[in-house]
Short mmCIF file of C-alpha atoms in Angstrom, two decimals:
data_model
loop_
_atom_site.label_atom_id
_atom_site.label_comp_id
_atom_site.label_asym_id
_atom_site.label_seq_id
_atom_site.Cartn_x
_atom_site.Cartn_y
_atom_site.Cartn_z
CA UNK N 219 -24.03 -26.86 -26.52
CA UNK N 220 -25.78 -24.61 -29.06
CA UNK N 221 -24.93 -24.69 -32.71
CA UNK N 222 -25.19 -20.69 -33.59
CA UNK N 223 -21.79 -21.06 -34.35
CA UNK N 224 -23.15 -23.13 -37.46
CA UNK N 225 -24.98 -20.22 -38.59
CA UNK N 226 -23.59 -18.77 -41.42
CA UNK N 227 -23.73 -14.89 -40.27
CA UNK N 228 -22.90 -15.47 -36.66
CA UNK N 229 -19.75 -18.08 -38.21
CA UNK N 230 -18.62 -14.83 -40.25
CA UNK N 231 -18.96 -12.56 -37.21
CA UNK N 232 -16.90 -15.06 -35.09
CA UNK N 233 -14.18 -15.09 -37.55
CA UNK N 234 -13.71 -11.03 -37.50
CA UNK N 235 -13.55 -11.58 -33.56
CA UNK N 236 -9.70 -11.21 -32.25
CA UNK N 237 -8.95 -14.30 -31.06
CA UNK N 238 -10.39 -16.09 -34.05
CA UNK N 239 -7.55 -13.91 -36.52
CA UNK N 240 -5.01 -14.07 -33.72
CA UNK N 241 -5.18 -17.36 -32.06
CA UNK N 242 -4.16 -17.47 -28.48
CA UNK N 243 -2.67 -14.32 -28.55
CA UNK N 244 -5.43 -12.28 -29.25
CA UNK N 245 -7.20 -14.01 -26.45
CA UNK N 246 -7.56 -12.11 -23.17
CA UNK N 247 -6.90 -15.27 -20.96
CA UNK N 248 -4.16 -16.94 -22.84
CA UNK N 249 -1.51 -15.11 -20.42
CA UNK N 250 -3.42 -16.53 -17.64
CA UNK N 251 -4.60 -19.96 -19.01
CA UNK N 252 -1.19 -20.95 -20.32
CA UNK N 253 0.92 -21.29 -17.01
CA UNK N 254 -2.27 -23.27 -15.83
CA UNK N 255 -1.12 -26.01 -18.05
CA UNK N 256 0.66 -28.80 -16.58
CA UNK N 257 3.89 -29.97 -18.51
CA UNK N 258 2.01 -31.66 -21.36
CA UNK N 259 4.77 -33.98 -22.52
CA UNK N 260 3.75 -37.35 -22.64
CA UNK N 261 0.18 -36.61 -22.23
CA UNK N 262 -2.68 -37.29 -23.97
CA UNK N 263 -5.20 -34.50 -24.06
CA UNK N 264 -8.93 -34.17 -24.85
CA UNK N 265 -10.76 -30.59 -25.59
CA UNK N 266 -13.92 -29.94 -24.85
CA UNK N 267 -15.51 -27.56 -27.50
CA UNK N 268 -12.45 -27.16 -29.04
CA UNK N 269 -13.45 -24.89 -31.60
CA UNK N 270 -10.74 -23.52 -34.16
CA UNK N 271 -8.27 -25.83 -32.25
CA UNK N 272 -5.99 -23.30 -30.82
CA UNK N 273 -5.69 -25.40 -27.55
CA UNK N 274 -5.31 -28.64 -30.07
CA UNK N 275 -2.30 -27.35 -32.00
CA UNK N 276 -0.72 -25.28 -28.64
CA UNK N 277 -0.86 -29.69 -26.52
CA UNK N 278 0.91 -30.93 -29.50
CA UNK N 279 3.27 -28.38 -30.08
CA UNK N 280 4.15 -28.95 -26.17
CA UNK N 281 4.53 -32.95 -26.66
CA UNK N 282 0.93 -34.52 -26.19
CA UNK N 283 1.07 -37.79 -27.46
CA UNK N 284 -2.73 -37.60 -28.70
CA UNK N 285 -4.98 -34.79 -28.75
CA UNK N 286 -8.84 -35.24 -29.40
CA UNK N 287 -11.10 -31.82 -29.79
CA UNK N 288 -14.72 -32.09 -30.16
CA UNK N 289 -17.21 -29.61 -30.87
CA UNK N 290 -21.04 -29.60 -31.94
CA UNK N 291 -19.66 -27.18 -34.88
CA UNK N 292 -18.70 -28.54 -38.51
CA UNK N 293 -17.92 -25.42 -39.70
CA UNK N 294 -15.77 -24.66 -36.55
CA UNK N 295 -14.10 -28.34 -37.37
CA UNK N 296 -13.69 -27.55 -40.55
CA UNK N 297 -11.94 -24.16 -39.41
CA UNK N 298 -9.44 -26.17 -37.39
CA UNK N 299 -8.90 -28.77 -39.78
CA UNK N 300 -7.77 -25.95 -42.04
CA UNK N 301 -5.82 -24.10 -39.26
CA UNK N 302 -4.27 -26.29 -36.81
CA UNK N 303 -4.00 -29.60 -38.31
CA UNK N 304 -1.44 -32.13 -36.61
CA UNK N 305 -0.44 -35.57 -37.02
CA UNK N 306 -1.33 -36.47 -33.31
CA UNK N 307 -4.37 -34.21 -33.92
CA UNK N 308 -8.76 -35.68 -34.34
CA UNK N 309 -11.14 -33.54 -34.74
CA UNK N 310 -14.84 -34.92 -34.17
CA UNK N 311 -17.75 -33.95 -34.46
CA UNK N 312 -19.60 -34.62 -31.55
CA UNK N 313 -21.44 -32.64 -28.25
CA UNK N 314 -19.74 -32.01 -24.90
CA UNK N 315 -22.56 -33.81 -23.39
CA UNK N 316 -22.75 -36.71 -26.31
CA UNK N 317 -19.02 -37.75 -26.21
CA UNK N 318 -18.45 -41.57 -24.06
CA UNK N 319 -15.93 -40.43 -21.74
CA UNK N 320 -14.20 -43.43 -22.20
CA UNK N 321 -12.83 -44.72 -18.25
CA UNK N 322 -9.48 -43.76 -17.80
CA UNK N 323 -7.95 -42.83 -20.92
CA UNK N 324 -6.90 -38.90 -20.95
CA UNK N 325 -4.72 -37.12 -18.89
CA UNK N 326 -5.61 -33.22 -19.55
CA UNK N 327 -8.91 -32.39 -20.43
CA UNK N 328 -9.09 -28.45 -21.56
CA UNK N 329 -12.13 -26.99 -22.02
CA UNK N 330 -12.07 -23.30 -22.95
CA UNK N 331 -15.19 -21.09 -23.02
CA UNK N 332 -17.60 -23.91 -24.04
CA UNK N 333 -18.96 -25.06 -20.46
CA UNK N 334 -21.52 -22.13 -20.84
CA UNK N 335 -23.81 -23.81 -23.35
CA UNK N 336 -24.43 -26.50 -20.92
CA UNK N 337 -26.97 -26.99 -18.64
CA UNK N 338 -25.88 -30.00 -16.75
CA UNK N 339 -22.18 -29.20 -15.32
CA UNK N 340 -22.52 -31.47 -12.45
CA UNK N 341 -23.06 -34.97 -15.25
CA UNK N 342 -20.01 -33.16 -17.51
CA UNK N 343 -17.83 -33.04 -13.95
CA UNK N 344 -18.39 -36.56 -13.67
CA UNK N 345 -17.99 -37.79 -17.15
CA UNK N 346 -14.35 -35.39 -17.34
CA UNK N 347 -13.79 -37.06 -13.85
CA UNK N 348 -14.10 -40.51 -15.46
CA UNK N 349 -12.20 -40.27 -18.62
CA UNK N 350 -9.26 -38.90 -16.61
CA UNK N 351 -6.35 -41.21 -15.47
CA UNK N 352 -5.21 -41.23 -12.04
CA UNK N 353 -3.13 -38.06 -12.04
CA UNK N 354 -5.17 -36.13 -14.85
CA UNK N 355 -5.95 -32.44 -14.77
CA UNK N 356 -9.44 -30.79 -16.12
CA UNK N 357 -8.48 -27.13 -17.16
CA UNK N 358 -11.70 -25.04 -17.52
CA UNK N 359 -12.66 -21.79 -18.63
CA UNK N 360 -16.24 -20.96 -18.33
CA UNK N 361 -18.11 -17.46 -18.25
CA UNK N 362 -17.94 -16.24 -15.19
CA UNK N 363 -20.84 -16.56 -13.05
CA UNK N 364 -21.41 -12.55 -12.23
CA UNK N 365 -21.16 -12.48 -16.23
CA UNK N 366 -23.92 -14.87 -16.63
CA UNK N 367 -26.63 -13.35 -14.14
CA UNK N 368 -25.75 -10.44 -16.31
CA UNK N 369 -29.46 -8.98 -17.55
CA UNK N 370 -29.20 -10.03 -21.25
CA UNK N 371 -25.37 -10.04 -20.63
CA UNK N 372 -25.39 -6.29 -21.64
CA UNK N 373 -24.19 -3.76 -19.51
CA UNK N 374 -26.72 -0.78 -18.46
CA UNK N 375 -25.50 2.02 -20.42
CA UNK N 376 -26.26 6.13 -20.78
CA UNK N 377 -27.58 7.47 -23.19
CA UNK N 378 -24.69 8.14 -24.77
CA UNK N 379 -24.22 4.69 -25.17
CA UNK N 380 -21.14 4.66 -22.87
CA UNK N 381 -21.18 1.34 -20.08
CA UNK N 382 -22.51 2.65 -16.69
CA UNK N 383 -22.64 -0.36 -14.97
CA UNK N 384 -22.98 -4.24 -15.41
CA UNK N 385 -26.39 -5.26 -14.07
CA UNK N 386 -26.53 -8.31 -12.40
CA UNK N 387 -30.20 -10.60 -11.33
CA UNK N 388 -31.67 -13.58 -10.90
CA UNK N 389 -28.37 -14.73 -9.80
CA UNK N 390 -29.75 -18.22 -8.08
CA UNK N 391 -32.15 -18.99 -10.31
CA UNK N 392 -29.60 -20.69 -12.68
CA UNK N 393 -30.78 -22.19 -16.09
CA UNK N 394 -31.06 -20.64 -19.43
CA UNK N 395 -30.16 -17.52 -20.59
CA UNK N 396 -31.10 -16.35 -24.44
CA UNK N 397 -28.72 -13.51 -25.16
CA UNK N 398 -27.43 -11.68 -28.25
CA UNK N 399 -24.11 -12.29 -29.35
CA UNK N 400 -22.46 -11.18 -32.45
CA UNK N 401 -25.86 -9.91 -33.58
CA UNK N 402 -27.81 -13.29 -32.91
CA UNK N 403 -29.46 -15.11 -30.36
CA UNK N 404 -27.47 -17.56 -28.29
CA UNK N 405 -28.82 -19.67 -25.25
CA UNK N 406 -26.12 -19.95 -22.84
CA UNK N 407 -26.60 -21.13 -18.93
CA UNK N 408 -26.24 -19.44 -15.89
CA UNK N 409 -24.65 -21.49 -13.27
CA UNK N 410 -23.68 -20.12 -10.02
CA UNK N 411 -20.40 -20.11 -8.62
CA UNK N 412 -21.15 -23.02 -5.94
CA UNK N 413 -22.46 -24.78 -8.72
CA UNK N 414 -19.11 -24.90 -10.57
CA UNK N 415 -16.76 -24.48 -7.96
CA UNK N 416 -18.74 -27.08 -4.98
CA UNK N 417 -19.56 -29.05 -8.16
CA UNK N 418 -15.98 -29.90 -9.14
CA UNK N 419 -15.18 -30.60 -5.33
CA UNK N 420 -18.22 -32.74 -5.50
CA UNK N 421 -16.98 -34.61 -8.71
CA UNK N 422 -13.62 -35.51 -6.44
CA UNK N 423 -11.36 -33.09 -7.94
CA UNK N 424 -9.05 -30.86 -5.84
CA UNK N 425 -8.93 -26.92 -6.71
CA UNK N 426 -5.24 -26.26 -7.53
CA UNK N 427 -6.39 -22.33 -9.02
CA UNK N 428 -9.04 -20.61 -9.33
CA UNK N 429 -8.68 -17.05 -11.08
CA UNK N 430 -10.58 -14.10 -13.02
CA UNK N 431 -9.30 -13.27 -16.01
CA UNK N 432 -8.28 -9.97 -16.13
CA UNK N 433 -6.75 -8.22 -19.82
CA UNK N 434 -2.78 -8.10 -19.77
CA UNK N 435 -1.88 -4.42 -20.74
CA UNK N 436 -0.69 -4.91 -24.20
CA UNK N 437 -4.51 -5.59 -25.57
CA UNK N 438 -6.04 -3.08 -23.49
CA UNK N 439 -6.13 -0.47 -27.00
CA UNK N 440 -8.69 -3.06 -28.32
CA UNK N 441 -11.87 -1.86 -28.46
CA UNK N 442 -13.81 -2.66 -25.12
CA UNK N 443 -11.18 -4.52 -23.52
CA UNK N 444 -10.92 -1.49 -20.96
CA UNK N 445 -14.22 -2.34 -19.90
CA UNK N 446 -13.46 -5.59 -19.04
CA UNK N 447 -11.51 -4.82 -16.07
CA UNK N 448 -15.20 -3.58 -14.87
CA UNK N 449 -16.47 -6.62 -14.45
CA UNK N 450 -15.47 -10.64 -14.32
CA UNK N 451 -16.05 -12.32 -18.11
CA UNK N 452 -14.66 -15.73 -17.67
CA UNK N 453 -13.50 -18.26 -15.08
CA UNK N 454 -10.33 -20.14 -14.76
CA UNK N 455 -10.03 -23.19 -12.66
CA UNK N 456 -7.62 -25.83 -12.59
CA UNK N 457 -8.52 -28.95 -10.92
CA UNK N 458 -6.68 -32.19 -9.88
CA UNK N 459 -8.32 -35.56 -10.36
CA UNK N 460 -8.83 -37.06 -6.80
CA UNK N 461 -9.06 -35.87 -2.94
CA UNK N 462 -5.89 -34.80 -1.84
CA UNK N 463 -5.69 -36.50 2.06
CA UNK K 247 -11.48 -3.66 10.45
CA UNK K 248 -13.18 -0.56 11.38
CA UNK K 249 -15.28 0.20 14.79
CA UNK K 250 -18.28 1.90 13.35
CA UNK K 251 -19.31 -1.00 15.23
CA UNK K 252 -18.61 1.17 18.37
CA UNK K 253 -20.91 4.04 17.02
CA UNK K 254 -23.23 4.50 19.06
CA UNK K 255 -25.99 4.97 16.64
CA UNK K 256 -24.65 2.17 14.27
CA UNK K 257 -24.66 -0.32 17.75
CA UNK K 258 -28.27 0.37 18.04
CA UNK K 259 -29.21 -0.22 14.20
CA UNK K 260 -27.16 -3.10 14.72
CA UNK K 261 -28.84 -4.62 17.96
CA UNK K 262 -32.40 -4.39 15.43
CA UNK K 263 -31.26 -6.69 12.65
CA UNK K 264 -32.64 -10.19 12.84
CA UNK K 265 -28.94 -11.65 13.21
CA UNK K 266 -28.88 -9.66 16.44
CA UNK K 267 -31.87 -10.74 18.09
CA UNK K 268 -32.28 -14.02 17.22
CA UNK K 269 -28.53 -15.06 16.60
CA UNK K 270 -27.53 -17.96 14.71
CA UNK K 271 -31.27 -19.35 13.85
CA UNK K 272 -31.55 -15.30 12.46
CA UNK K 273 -28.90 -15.67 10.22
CA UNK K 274 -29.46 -16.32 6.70
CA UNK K 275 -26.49 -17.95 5.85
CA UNK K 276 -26.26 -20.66 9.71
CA UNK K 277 -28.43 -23.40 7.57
CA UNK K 278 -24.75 -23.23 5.27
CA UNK K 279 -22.14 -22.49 7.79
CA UNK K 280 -23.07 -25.01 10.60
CA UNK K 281 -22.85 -28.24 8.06
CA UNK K 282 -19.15 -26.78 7.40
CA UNK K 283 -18.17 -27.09 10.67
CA UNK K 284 -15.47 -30.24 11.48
CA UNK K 285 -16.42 -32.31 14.42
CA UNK K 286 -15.76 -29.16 17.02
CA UNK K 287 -15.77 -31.97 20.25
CA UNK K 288 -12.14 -31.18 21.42
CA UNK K 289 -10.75 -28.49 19.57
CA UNK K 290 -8.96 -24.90 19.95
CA UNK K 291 -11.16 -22.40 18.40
CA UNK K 292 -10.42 -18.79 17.67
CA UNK K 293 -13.20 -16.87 16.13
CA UNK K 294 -11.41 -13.41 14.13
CA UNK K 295 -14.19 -10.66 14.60
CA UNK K 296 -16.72 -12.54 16.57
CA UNK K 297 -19.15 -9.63 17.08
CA UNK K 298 -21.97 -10.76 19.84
CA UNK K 299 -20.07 -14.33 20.15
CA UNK K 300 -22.74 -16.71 18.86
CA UNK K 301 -20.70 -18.41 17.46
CA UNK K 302 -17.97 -18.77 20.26
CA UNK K 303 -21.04 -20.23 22.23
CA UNK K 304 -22.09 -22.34 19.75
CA UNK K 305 -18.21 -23.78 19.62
CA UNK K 306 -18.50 -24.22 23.43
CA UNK K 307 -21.70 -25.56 22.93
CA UNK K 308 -20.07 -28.19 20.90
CA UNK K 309 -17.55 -29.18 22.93
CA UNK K 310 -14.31 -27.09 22.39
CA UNK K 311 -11.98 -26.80 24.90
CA UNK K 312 -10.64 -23.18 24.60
CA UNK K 313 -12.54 -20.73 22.66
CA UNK K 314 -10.96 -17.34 21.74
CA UNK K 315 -13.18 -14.55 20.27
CA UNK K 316 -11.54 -11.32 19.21
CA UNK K 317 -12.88 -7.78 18.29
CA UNK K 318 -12.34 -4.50 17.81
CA UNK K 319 -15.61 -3.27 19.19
CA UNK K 320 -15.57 -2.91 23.01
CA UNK K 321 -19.33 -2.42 22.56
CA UNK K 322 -19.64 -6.13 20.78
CA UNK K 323 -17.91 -7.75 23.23
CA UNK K 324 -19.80 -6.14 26.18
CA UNK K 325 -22.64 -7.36 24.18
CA UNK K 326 -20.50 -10.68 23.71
CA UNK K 327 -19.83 -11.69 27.58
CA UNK K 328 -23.42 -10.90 28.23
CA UNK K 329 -25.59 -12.77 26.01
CA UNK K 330 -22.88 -15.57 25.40
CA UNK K 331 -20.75 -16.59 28.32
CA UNK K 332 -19.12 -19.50 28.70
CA UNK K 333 -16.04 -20.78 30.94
CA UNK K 334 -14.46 -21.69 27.80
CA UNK K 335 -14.90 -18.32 26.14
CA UNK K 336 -12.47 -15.17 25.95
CA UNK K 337 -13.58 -12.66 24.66
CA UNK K 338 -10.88 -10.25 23.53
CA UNK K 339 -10.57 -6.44 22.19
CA UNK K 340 -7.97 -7.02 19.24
CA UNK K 341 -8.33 -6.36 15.48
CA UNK K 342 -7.59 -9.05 13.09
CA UNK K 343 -4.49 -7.37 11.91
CA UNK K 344 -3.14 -7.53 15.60
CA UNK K 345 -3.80 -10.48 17.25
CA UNK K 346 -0.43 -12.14 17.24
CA UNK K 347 -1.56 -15.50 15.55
CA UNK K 348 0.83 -18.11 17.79
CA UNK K 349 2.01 -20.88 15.64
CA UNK K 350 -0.02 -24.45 15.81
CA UNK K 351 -2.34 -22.96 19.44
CA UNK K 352 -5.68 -23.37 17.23
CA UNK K 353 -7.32 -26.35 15.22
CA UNK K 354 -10.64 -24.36 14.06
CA UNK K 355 -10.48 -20.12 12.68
CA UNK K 356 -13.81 -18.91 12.37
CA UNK K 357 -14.34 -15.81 10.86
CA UNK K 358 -17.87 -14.61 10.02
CA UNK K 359 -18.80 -11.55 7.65
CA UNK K 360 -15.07 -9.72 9.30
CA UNK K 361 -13.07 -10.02 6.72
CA UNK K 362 -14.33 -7.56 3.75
CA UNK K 363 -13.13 -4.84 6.95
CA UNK K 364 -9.42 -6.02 6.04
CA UNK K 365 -7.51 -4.47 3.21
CA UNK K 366 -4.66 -7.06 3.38
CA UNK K 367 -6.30 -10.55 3.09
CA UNK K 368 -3.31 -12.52 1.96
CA UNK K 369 -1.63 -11.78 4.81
CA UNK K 370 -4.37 -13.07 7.57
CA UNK K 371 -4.53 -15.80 5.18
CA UNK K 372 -0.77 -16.54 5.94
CA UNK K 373 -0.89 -15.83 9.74
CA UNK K 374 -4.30 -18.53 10.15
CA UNK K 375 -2.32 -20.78 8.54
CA UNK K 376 0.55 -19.98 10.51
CA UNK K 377 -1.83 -20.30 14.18
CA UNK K 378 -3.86 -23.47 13.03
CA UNK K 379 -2.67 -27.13 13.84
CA UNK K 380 -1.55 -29.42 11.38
CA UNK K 381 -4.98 -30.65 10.51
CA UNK K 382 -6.79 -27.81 11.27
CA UNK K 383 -9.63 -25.76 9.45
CA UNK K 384 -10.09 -22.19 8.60
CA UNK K 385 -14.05 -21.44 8.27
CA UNK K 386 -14.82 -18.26 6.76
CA UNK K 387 -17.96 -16.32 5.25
CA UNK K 388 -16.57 -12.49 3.33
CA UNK K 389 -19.37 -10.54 1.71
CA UNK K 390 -18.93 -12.04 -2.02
CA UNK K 391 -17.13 -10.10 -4.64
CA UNK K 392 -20.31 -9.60 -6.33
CA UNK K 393 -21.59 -7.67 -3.78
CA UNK K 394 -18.74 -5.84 -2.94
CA UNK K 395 -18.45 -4.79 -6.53
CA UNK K 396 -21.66 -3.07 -6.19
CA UNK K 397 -21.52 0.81 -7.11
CA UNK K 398 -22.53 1.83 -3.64
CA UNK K 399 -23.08 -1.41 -2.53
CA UNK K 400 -26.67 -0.34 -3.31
CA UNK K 401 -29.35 -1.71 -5.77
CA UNK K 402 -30.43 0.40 -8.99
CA UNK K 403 -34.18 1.07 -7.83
CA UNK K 404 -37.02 2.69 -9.80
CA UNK K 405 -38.27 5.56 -9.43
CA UNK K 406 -40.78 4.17 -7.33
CA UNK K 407 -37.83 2.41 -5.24
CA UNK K 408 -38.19 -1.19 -6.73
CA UNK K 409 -34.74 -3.19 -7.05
CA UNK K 410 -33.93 -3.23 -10.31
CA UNK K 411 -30.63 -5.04 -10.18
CA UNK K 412 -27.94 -5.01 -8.83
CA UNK K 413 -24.82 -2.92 -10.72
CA UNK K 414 -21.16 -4.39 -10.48
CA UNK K 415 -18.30 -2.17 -11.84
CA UNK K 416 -14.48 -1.47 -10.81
CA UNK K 417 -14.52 -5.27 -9.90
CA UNK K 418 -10.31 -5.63 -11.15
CA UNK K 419 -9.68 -2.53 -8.69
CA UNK K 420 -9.99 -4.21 -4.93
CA UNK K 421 -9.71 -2.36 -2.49
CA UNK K 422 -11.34 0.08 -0.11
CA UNK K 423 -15.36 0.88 -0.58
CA UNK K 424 -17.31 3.38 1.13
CA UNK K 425 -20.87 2.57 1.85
CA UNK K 426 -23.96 2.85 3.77
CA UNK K 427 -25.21 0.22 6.48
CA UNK K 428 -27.55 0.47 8.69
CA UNK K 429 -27.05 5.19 8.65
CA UNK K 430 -23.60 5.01 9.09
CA UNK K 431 -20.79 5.10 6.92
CA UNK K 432 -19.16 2.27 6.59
CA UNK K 433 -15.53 1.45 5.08
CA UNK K 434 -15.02 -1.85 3.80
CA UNK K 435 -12.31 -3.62 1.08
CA UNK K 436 -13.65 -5.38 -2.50
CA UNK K 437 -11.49 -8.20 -2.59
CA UNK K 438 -11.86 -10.29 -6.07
CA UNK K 439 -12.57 -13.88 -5.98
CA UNK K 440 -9.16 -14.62 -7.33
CA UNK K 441 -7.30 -12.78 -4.24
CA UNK K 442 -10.13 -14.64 -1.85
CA UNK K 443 -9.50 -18.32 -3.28
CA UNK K 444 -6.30 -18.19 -4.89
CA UNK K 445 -4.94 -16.29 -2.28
CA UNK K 446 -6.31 -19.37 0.45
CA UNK K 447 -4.92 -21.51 -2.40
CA UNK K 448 -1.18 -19.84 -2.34
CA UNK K 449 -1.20 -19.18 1.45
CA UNK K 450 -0.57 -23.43 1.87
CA UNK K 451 -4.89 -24.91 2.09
CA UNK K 452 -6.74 -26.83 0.36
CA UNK K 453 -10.18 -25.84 -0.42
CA UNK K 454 -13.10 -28.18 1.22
CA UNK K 455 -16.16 -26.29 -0.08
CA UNK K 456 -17.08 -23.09 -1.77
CA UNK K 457 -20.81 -21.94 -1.07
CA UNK K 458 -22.34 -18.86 -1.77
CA UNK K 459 -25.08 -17.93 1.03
CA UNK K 460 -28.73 -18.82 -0.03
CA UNK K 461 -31.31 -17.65 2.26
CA UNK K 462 -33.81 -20.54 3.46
CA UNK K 463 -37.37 -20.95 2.57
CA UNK K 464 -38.18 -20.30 6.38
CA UNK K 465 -36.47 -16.61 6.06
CA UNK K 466 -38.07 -15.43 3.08
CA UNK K 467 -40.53 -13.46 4.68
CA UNK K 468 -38.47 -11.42 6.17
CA UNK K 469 -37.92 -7.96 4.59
CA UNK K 470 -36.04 -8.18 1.36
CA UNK K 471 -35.04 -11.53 2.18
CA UNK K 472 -36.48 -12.23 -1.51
CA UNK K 473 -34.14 -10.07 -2.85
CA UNK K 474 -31.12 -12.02 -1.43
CA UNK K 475 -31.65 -14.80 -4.36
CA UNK K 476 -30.96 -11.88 -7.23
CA UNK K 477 -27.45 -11.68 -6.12
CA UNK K 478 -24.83 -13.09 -4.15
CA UNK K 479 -24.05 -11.14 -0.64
CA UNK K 480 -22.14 -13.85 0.85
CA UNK K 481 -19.36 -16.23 0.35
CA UNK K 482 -18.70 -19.00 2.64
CA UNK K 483 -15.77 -21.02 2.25
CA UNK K 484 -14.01 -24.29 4.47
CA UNK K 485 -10.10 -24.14 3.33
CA UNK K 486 -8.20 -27.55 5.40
CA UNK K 487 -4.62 -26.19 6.38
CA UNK K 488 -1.61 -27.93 4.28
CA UNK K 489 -1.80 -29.03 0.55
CA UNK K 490 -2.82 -32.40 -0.27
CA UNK K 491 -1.02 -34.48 -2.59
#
C-alpha cells in the first residue's frame, strides 16, 4: 500500500473525484458491489483500505455489530473520522499487509479498490482467510487485471486526444507498475487474473461471483464514464471461507 | 460454431500449426490442461468441438469407458478417426448448439478452444450441467476475454511490424467478432469474463481452478511464442457440477 494519498496535492485531487463528494453513489460499482453483500446483521466487519469509510458507515447502517477500517492514510482517516463516524465504528491507522489478522474474529472482510497497491495477494488471501470465522465472506474489489497490464494505465489515444484503444503488455510479468494518477506518480501492482482468482481458491475460499464492473446508465453523462464500458477497470469477487464438498 | 474449419484452404493452414502436428505435446496450453483433469480411469467423456480428437485419445488413453467427440467439421473428424482411433471413441458431426445433451450420460465435458464459436454460452453452460453426473466435471479452455477484446484480434505493430501491444476496446459489448486466422475469415463471439465465470457460477458449478494459458519454457522458441506472455489468449477453467455448501 502506497501513501500518495498522503500527499497533499494528490489528497486534494482525490477529494474533487466523484465518489469522494458522492459516497457510494457516485461510485461506478456500488450498484454491483452492494447486492454482493451478505445480510450484515449481526456481523462484525473489517475493511481493508477503507479509505473515507463509505463501506464503514454503509456495515453499520445495515446492523454490523463492529466495524474496523484500516488504511496506510491519516489524512484519509481523518476524512472518515469526519464523514462517517459511528459508535460501532475504529478507524486505524495501519497497512493492509501490517494489520495481525487476528484467528477467527471477523465475519465480512470488504476490501474495495485497495488490493492494487499490494504486491503479495497470495500472504493477504491467507491472512483475510485466517481472521475470518467459519462462515465469513471476503468481498474484494481490485483493478482489474486487463486494467493493470494497461501500458502506463493510459489508453492509446489520436491525436485529437480522443481514446483509440486500451493497450495492454507485459501481461505475465506481474509486479510493479508506476503510473500517473490524479497528476502524480502511484506504484500500483499488476497481478494476473490466475493470480487473484487461483489465488483465492488456493487460500480455501469458494468463488460465489465473480463480475466486471460495468457503469449503470444514470452516471454514464460523467465525464469518461462512456469509456469505461471499453474496457474492464475493476474486479468484483465474492468469496466464501472454506471448500464447499 | 462455424465450419471455416471445413474450408479447404483454412484445413490446410490448419494441418501446419504446431497443435496439428504434434498434438497435445504442441499445444501451449497441455502443460495446464492435463493437471486439471479428474482421475479419467472409468468415466463418460464427451469432448464439445474436439477438432483432430487428441484429446478423446488421450481420455481413452486414460482409461474412460465411452468417449464421445463432436464437431461440426466433417473434415476434423476425418482427420479425427484417422490419427486418433480408439474402440472407445465416437466421433460425431454435431455442433455444440445441437447435440442433445442427455441428462446425467457423462461424468467429464471437455471442451478445448470451441467455445468463443458460440454466441449463447449460458445456455451450453446449462445443458453440460444438465448431461454431466452428479459429481461430474466440466473442463474448458475459451480464448480469454482479453484477447477476444482485441480490435481485430490483431496486435498494434510498428511500422516495421513489431508488436507493440495489444489494443482491447468494446470489451462491455460481447458478442460476435470478425477476424483473421490462419487467411480466412473467421467469426467468433467476445464473451466477458463475467458471462464466462458468473455465468458457470449461475448455471449450478462450483469453480475448481481458473488459469490463464502460459506458454512453457520448452515452447518459447517457437514463432511468437514470446509474444504469448504480453497478453492473455487463453482461459482455462475446471467448474465441479452442483454448488457446494
Amino acid at each position: 500500500m502506497t501513501v500518495e494519498y498522503d500527499n497533499e496535492e494528490f489528497f486534494q485531487q482525490y477529494a474533487q473525484m466523484e465518489r469522494s463528494k458522492s459516497g457510494l453513489a457516485g461510485a461506478g460499482e456500488w450498484h454491483q458491489l452492494r447486492p454482493l453483500f451478505p445480510p450484515v446483521e449481526g456481523l462484525r466487519v473489517l475493511d481493508l483500505g477503507c479509505g473515507y469509510g463509505w463501506h464503514c458507515r454503509f456495515a453499520a447502517e445495515q446492523g454490523a455489530t463492529q466495524v474496523l477500517g484500516i488504511d496506510l492514510s491519516q489524512k484519509m482517516l481523518d476524512e472518515a473520522r469526519r464523514r462517517n463516524p459511528g459508535p460501532q465504528i475504529t478507524y486505524r491507522q495501519c497497512g493492509i499487509m501490517e494489520y495481525e489478522y487476528p484467528e477467527d474474529s471477523w465475519d465480512l472482510v470488504v476490501s474495495n479498490l485497495a488490493l492494487h497497491y499490494v504486491e503479495d495477494l497470495e500472504q493477504v488471501f491467507r491472512l483475510v482467510n485466517r481472521t475470518l470465522s467459519a462462515e465469513g465472506c471476503f468481498l474484494l474489489n481490485i483493478e482489474h487485471p486487463t486494467f493493470t497490464a494497461g501500458v502506463g494505465q493510459q489508453w492509446v489515444c489520436s491525436p485529437e486526444g480522443k481514446p483509440l484503444y486500451w493497450p495492454v503488455d507485459g501481461y505475465f510479468l506481474p509486479g510493479e507498475r508506476r503510473t500517473e494518477f490524479l497528476g502524480c506518480e502511484v506504484v500500483k501492482y499488476h497481478h494476473t487474473l490466475t493470480q487473484i482468482l487461483n489465488g483465492l481458491l488456493q487460500a480455501d475460499f469458494t468463488l460465489a461471483a465473480v463480475e466486471e464492473a460495468q457503469p449503470p446508465e444514470e452516471l454514464m453523462s460523467l465525464p469518461g464514464m462512456a469509456d469505461e464500458l471499453r474496457r474492464p477497470m475493476m474486479l468484483l469477487v465474492k468469496a466464501q471461507k472454506g471448500k464447499r464438498g
